[in-house]
Coordinates of C-alpha atoms and ligand atoms in Angstrom, one line a residue:
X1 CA 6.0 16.3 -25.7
X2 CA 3.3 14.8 -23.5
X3 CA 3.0 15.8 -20.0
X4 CA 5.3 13.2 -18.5
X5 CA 8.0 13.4 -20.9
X6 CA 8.9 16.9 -18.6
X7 CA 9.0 15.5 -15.0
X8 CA 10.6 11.7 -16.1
X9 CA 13.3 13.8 -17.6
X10 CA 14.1 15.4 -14.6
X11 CA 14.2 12.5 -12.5
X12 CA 16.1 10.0 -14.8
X13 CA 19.7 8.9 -14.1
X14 CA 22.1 11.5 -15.9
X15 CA 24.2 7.9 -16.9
X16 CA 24.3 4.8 -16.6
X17 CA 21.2 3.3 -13.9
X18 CA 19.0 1.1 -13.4
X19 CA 16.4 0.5 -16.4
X20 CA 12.6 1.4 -15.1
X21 CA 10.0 -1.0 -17.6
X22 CA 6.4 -0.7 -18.8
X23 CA 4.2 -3.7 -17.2
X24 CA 1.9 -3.3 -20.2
X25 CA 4.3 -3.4 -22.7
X26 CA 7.9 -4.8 -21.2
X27 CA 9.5 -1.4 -23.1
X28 CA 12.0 0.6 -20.6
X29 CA 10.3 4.0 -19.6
X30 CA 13.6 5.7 -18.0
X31 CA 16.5 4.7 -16.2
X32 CA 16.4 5.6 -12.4
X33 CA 19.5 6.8 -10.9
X34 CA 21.7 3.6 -8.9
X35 CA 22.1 5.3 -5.9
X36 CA 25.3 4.2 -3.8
X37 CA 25.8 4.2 0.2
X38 CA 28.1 7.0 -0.1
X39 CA 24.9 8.6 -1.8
X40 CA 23.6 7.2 1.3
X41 CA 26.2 8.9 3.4
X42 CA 26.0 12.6 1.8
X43 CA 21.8 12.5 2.2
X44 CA 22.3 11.4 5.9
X45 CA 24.9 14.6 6.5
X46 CA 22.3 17.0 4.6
X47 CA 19.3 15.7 6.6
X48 CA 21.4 15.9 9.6
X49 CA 22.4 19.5 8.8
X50 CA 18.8 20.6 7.4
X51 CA 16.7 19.1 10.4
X52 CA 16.9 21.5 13.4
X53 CA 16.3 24.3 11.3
X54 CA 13.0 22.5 9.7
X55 CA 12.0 21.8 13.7
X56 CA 12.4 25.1 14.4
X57 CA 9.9 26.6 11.9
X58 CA 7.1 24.8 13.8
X59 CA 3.6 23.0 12.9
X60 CA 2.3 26.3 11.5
X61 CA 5.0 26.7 8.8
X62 CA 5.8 23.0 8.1
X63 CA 1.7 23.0 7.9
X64 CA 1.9 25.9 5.5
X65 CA 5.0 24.4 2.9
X66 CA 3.5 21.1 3.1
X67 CA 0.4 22.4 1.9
X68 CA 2.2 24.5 -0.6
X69 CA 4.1 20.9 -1.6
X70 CA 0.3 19.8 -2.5
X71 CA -0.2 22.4 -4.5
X72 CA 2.7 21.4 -6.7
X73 CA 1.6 17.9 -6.9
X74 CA -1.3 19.5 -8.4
X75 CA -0.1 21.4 -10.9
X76 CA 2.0 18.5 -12.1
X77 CA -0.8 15.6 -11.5
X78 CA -1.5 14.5 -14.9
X79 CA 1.9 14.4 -15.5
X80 CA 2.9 12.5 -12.5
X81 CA -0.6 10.2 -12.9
X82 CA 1.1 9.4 -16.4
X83 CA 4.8 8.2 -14.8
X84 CA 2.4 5.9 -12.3
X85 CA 0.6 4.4 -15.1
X86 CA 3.4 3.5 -17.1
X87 CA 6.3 2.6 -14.4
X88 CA 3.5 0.3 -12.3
X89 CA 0.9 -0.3 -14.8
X90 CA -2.8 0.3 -13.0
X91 CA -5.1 3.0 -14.9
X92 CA -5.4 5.9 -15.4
X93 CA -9.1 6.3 -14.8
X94 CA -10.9 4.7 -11.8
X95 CA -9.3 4.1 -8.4
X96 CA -5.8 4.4 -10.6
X97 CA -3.1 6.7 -11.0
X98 CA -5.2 9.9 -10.9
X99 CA -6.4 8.5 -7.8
X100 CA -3.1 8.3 -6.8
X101 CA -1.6 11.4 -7.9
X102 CA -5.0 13.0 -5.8
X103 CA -4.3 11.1 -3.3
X104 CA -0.3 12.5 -2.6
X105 CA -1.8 16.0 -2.0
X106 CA -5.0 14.8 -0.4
X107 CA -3.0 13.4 2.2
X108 CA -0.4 16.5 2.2
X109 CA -3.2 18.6 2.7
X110 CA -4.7 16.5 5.5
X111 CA -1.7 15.6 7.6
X112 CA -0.9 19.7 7.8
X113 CA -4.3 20.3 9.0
X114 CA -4.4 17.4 12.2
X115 CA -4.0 19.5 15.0
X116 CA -1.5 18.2 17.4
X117 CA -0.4 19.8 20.5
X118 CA 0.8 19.6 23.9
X119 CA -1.7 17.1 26.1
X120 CA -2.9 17.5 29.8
X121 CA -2.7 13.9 31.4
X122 CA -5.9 13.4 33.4
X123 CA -5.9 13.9 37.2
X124 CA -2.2 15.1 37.3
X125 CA -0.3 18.1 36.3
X126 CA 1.7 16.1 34.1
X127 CA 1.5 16.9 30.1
X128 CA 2.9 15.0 27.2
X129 CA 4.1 16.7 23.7
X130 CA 5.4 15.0 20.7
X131 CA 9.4 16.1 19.9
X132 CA 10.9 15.2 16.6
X133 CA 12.8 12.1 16.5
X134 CA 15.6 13.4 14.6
X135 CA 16.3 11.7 11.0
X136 CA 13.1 8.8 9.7
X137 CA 14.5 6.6 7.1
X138 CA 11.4 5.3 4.9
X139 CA 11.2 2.1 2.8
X140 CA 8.2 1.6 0.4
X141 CA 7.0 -0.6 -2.3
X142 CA 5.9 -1.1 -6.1
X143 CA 2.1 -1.2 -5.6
X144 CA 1.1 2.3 -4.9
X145 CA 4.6 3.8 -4.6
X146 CA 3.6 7.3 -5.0
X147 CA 0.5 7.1 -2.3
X148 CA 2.6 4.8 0.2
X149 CA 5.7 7.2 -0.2
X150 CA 3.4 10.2 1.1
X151 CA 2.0 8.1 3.6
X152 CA 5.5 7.6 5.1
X153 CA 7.3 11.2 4.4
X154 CA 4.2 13.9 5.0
X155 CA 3.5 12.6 8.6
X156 CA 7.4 12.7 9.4
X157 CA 8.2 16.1 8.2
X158 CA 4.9 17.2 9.7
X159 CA 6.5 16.4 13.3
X160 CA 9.5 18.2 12.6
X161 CA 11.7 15.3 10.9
X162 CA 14.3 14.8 8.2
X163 CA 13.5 12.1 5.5
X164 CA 15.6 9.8 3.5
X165 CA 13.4 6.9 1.4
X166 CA 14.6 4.1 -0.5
X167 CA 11.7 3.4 -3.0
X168 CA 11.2 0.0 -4.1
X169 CA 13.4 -0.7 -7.3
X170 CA 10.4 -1.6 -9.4
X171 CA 8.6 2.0 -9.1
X172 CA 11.6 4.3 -8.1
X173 CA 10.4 7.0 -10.8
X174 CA 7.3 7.6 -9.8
X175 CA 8.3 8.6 -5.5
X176 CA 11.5 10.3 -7.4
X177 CA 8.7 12.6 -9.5
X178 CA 6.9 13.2 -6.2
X179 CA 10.7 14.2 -4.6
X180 CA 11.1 16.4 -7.7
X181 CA 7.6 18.3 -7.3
X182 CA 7.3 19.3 -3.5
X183 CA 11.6 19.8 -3.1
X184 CA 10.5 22.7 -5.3
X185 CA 9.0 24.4 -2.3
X186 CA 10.7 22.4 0.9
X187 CA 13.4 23.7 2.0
X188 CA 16.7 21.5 1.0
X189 CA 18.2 18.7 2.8
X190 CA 14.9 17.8 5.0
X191 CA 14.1 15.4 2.1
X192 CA 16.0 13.1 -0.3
X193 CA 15.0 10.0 -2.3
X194 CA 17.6 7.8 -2.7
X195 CA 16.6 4.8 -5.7
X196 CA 19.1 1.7 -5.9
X197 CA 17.9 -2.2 -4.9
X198 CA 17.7 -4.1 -1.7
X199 CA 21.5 -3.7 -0.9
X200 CA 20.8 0.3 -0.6
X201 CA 17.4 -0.9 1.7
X202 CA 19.7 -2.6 3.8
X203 CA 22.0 -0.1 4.0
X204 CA 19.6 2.7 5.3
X205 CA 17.8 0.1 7.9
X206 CA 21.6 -0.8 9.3
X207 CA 22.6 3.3 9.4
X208 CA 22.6 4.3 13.3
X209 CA 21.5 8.1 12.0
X210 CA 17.9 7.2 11.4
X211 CA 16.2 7.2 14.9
X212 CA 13.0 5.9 13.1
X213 CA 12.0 3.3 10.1
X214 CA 8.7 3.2 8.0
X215 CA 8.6 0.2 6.6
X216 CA 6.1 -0.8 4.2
X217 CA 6.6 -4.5 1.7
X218 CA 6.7 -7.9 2.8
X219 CA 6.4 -10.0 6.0
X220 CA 9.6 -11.8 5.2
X221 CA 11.5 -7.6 4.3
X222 CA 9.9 -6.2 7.8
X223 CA 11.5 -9.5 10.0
X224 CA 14.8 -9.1 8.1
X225 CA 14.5 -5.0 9.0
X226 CA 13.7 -5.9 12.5
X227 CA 17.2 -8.2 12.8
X228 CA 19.2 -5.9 11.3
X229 CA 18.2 -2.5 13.1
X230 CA 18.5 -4.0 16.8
X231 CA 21.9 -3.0 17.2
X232 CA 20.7 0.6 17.0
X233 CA 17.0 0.1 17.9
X234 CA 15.3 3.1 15.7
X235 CA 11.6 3.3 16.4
X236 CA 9.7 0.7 13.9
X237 CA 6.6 1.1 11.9
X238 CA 5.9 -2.3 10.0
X239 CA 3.1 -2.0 7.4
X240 CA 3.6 -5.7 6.0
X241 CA 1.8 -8.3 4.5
X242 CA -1.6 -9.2 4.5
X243 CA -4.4 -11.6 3.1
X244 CA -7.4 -10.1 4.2
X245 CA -10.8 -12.3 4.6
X246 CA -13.9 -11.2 3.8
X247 CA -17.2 -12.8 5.1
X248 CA -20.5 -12.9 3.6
X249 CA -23.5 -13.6 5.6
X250 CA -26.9 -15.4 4.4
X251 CA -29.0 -12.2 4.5
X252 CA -27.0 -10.1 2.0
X253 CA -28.7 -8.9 -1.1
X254 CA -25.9 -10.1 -4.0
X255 CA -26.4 -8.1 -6.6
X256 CA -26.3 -5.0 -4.4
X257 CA -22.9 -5.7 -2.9
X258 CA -20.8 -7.1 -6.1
X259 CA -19.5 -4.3 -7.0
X260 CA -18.1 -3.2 -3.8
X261 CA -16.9 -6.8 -3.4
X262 CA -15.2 -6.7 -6.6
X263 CA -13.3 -4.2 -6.2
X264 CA -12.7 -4.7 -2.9
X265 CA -10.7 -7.7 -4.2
X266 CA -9.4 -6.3 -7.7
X267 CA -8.4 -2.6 -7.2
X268 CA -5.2 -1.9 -8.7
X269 CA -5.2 -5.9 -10.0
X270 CA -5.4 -6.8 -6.9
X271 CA -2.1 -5.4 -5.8
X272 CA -3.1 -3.7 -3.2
X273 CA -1.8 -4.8 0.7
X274 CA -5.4 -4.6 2.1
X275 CA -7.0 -6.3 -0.8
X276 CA -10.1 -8.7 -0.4
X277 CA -7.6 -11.5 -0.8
X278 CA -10.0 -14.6 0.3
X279 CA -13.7 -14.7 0.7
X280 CA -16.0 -17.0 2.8
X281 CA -19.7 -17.3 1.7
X282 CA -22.0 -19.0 3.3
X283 CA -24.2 -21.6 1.4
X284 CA -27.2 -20.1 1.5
X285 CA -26.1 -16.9 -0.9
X286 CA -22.8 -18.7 -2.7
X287 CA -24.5 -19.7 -6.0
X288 CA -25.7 -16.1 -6.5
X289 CA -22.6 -14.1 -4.7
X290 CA -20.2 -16.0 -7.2
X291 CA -22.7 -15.1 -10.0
X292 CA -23.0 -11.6 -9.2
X293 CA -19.5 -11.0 -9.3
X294 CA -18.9 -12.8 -12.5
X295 CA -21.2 -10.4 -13.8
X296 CA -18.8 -7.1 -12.7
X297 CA -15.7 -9.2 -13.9
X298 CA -17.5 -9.7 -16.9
X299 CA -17.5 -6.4 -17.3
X300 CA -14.1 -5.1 -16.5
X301 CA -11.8 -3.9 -19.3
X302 CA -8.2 -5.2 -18.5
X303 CA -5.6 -3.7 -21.0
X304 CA -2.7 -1.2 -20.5
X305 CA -3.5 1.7 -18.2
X306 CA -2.7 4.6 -20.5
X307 CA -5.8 3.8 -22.6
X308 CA -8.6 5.6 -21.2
X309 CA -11.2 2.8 -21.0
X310 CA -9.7 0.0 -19.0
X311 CA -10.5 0.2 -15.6
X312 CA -7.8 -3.3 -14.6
X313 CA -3.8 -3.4 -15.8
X314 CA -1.2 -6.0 -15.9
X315 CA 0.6 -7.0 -12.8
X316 CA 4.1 -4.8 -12.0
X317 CA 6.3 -7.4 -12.0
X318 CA 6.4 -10.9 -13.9
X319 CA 7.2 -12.5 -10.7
X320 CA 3.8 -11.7 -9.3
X321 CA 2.9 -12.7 -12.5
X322 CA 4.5 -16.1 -11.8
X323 CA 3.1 -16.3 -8.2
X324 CA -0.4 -15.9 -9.3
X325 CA 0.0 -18.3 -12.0
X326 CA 1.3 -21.0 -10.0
X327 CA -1.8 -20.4 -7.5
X328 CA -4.5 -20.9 -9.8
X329 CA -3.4 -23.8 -11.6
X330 CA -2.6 -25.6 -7.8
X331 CA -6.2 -24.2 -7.5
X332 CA -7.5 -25.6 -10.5
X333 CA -5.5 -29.0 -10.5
X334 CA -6.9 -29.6 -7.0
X335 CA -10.6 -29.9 -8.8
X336 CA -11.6 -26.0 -8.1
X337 CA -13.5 -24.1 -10.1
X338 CA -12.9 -21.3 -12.6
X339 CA -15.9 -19.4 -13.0
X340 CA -14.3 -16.7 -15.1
X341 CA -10.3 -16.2 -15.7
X342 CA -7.5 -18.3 -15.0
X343 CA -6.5 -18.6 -19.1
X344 CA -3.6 -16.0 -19.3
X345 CA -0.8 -15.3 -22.1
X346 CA 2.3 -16.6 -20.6
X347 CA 3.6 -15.3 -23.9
X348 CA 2.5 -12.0 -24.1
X349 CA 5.3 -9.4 -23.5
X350 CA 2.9 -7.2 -20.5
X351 CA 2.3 -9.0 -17.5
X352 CA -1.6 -9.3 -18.3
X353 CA -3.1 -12.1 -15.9
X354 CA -7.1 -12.0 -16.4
X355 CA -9.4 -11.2 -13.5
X356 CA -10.1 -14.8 -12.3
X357 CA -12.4 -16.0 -9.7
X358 CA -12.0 -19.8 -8.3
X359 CA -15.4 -21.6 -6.6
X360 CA -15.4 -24.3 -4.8
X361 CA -12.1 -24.1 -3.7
X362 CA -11.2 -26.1 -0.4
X363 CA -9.8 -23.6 2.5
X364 CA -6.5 -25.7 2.7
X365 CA -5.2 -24.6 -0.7
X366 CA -2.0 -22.3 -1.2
X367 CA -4.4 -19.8 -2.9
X368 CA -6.3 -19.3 -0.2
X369 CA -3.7 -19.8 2.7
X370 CA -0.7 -17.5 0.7
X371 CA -0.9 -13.8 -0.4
X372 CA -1.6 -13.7 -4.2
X373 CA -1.3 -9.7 -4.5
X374 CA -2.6 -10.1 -7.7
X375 CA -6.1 -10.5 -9.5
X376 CA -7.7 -14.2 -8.5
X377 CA -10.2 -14.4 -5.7
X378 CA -10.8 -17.7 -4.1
X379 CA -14.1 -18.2 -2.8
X380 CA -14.8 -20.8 -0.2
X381 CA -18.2 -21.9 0.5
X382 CA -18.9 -22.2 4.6
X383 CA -22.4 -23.4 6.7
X384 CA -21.2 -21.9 10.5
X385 CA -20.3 -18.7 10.9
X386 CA -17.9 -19.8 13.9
X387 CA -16.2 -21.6 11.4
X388 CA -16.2 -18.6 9.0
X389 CA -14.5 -16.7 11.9
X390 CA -12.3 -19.2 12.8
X391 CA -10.9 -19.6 8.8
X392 CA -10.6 -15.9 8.9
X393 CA -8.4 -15.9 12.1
X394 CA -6.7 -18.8 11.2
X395 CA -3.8 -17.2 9.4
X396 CA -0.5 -15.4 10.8
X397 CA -1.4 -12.3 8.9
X398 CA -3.9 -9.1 10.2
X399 CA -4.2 -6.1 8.1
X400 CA -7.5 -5.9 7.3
X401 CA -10.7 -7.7 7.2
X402 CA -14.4 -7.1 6.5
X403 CA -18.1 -8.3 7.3
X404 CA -21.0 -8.3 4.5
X405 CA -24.7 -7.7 5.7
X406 CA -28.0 -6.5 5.5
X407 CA -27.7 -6.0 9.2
X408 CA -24.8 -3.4 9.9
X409 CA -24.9 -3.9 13.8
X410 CA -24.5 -7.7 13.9
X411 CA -22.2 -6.8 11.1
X412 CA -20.2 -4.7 13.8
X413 CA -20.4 -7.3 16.4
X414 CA -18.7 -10.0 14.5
X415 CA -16.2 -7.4 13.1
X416 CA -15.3 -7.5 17.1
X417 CA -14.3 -11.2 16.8
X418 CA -11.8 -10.9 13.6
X419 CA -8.0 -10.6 14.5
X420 CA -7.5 -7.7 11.9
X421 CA -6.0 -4.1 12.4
X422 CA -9.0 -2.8 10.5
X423 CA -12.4 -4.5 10.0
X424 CA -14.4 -3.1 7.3
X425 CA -18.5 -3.7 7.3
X426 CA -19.7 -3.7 3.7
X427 CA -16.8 -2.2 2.3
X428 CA -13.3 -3.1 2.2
X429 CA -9.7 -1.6 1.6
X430 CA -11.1 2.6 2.2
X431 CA -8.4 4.2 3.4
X432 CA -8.7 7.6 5.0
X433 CA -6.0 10.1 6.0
X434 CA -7.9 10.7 9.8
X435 CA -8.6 7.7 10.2
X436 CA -5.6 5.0 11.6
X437 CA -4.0 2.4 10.0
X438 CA -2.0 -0.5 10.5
X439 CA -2.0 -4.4 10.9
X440 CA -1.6 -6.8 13.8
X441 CA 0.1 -10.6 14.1
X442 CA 2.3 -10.8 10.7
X443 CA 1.5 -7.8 9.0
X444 CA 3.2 -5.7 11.1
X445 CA 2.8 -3.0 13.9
X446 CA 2.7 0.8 14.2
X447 CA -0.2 2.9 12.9
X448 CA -0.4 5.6 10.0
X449 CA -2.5 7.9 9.3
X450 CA -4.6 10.2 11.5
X451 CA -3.4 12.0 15.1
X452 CA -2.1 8.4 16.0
X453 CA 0.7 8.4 12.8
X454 CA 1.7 11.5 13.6
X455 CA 2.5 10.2 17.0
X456 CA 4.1 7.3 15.2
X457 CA 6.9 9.4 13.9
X458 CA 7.4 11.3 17.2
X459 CA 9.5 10.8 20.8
X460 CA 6.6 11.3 23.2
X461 CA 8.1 13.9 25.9
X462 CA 6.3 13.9 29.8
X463 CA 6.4 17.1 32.3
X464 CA 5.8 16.0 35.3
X465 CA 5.2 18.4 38.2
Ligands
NAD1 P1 9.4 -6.2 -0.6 O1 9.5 -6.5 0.9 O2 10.0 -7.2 -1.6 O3 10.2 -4.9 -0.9 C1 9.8 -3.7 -0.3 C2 11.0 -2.8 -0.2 O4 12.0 -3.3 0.7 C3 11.7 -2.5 -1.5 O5 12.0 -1.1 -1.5 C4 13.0 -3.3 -1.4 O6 14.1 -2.9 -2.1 C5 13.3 -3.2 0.1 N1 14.1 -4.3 0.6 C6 14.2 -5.6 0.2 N2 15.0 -6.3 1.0 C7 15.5 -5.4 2.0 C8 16.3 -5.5 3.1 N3 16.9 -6.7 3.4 N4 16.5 -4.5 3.9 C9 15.9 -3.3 3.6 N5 15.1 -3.1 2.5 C10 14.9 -4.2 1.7 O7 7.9 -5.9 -0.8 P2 7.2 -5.6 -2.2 O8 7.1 -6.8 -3.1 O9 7.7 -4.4 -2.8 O10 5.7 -5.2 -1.8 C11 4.6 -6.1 -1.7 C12 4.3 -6.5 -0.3 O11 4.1 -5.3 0.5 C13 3.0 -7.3 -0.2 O12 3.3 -8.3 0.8 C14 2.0 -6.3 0.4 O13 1.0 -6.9 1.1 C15 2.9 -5.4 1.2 N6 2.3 -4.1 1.4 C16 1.8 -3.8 2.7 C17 1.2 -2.6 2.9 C18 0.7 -2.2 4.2 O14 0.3 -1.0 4.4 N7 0.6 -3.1 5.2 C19 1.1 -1.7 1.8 C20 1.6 -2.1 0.5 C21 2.2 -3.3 0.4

């Protein structure tokens, strides 16, 4: 039995549900449990009845079990890098799914150890502490489910709160095998994964129990959570959309920052929210920017993730599949050009589009302006940095951003002038559990991570006097 065989088998619907499929390969891994609203219902009553008692152990002892949770994502992180890998489809090796599995105990680890504790407010005798909010009801998606699920739960039970997530339908194994390895040391009740479709979503954002909702998918989702929780108003978290610039300025050395630029735009196949999803280069450098990176394309082994060599995998669903289709041949019918890509196998049974990079692509079209979440880069060619800023601001979407120069201040300084939540210099997409996160305009509001996320999933309490 290989090492997944174990943990899928304890998270697979006993009957009947919902078939789970291979992106590589189109062949079913398991069936994930169709969870109902009265499913719903019973969850809500154990949270309800397991949350003061988890509040009551305090930061030290949550701190402790959380940490302990981490340790049994270790011992099972081959196993649970293996579901990843063949429920959503990105590799094993590189930034993939051992990435991912490291990362669900990294970030245990790290949101037990951010110290957080009643605060003195300046000049006053006032103080402000950070009380549970009760019940958090957590929504995630396909793209890193296991990561963004840990993102959304660690923080929440940190501050003393009860958990029910809906994972998205595509991935539900993998966040059910995350459930599976740290319920063995939580205590029960405080947190339940509930899989089913976007009926069982809308259920949980409509339930007047959950006085807070994480919300990570798309723009359009987070607007339709908004409406439908403002009969109840829960605290919101949005972590939506983005389709983060990047901008290249004339005194970069090329080949020194294609690699970083590459992935930047093609980790996880470029399903990743705060992707390098467009990228302005001025004229100067463009020839030898877009040459340099066809070189690391070149070089990149797309195939399915279980096979230890390729560092890209197919898409996790065929319609992103379709979506980044239908951008690149708008792209290329529009006279843009293909400098490497853009030739997949619409018959192919895995959802395989090739790493594709578009030149000479005019700012106005959809595959610039729209999100791909997927593997083709458009690169637009600008003269004026002002008009580099202005493209990059242009857009109703700000989760991330970044600046690329040889010159790291006057990096920073334009970084100040880009509507994003995050601006990276010479990097882009690092995430860091101290560090906040979150977007602005249409990608949403709220942070993560850090002292600040912990906040996030707290009712702020003031003594005054
Ligand atoms: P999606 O919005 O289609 O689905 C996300 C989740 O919402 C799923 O679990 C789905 O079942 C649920 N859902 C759908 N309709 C619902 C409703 N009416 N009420 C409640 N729940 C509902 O998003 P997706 O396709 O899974 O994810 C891709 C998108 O997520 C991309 O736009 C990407 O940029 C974004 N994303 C953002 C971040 C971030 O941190 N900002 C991180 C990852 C992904």
């Amino acid at each position: 039995m290989s090492s997944y065989e174990g943990l899928l088998a304890a998270v697979v619907a006993k009957q009947g549900g919902r078939p789970s499929t291979d992106p590589a390969t189109g062949e079913i891994v398991g069936h994930a449990p169709e969870h109902t609203p009265e499913d719903l219902d019973r969850a809500v009553r154990s949270a309800r009845a397991a949350q003061p008692g988890w509040a009551a152990l305090g930061h030290r002892e949550r701190a402790r079990l959380l940490e302990a949770a981490a340790d049994a994502v270790d011992a099972s992180a081959e196993a649970l890098a293996e579901l990843i890998t063949l429920e959503q489809g990105k590799p094993l090796s590189g930034p993939g799914s051992r990435f991912e599995a490291g990362a669900v105990s990294g970030w245990l680890r790290a949101t037990a150890a951010i110290p957080l504790g009643t605060e003195p407010i300046e000049a006053s005798g006032a103080t402000i502490d950070y009380q549970p909010v009760g019940l958090v009801g957590a929504i995630g998606p396909w793209n890193w489910p296991a990561m963004i699920a840990t993102w959304q739960f660690a923080p929440a039970l940190r501050m003393g709160n009860a958990v029910v997530m809906k994972p998205s339908e595509h991935t539900p194994l993998s966040v059910l095998a995350v459930a599976e390895l740290v319920n063995r040391v939580l205590p029960e009740g405080v947190f339940t994964v509930l899989s089913g479709g976007r009926e069982l979503g809308a259920a949980l954002t409509g339930n007047p129990a959950f006085g807070k909702l994480m919300f990570t998918g798309s723009t359009r989702t987070g607007k339709a959570i908004v409406a439908a929780s403002a009969g109840h108003l829960p605290r919101l978290t949005l972590e939506l959309g983005g389709n983060d610039p990047g901008i290249v300025l004339p005194d970069v050395d090329p080949e020194a920052i294609a690699e970083d630029l590459f992935w930047g735009a093609f980790l996880n196949t470029g399903q990743t929210c705060a992707c390098l999803k467009r990228l302005y280069v001025h004229e100067d450098v463009y020839e030898a920017v877009v040459g340099a990176l066809a070189n690391v394309a070149d070089k990149a082994s797309m195939g399915p993730g279980i096979e230890e060599h390729n560092t890209l995998g197919p898409l996790t669903t065929r319609e992103q599949f379709r979506i980044v289709d239908r951008l690149v041949e708008q792209a290329k019918a529009s006279g843009a050009r293909v400098v490497t890509g853009a030739e997949p196998d619409r018959d192919a049974p895995g959802n395989f589009y090739p790493a594709t990079l578009i030149a000479d692509i005019d700012p106005e079209q959809p595959l610039v302006l729209e999100e791909q979440f997927g593997p083709a880069l458009p690169i637009v060619r600008y003269t004026d940095l002002d008009e580099a800023i202005g493209m990059a601001n242009a857009l109703d979407t700000g989760l991330g951003a970044s600046v690329w120069s040889a010159d790291p201040g006057r990096a920073r300084e334009i970084a100040t002038r880009i509507q994003a939540g995050t601006v990276w210099v010479n990097q882009h997409g690092t995430v860091d559990p101290m560090i906040p996160f979150g977007g602005v305009k249409g990608s949403g509001y709220g942070l993560e991570f850090g002292v600040e996320g912990l906040k996030a999933v707290a009712v702020p309490r003031v003594i005054n006097g």
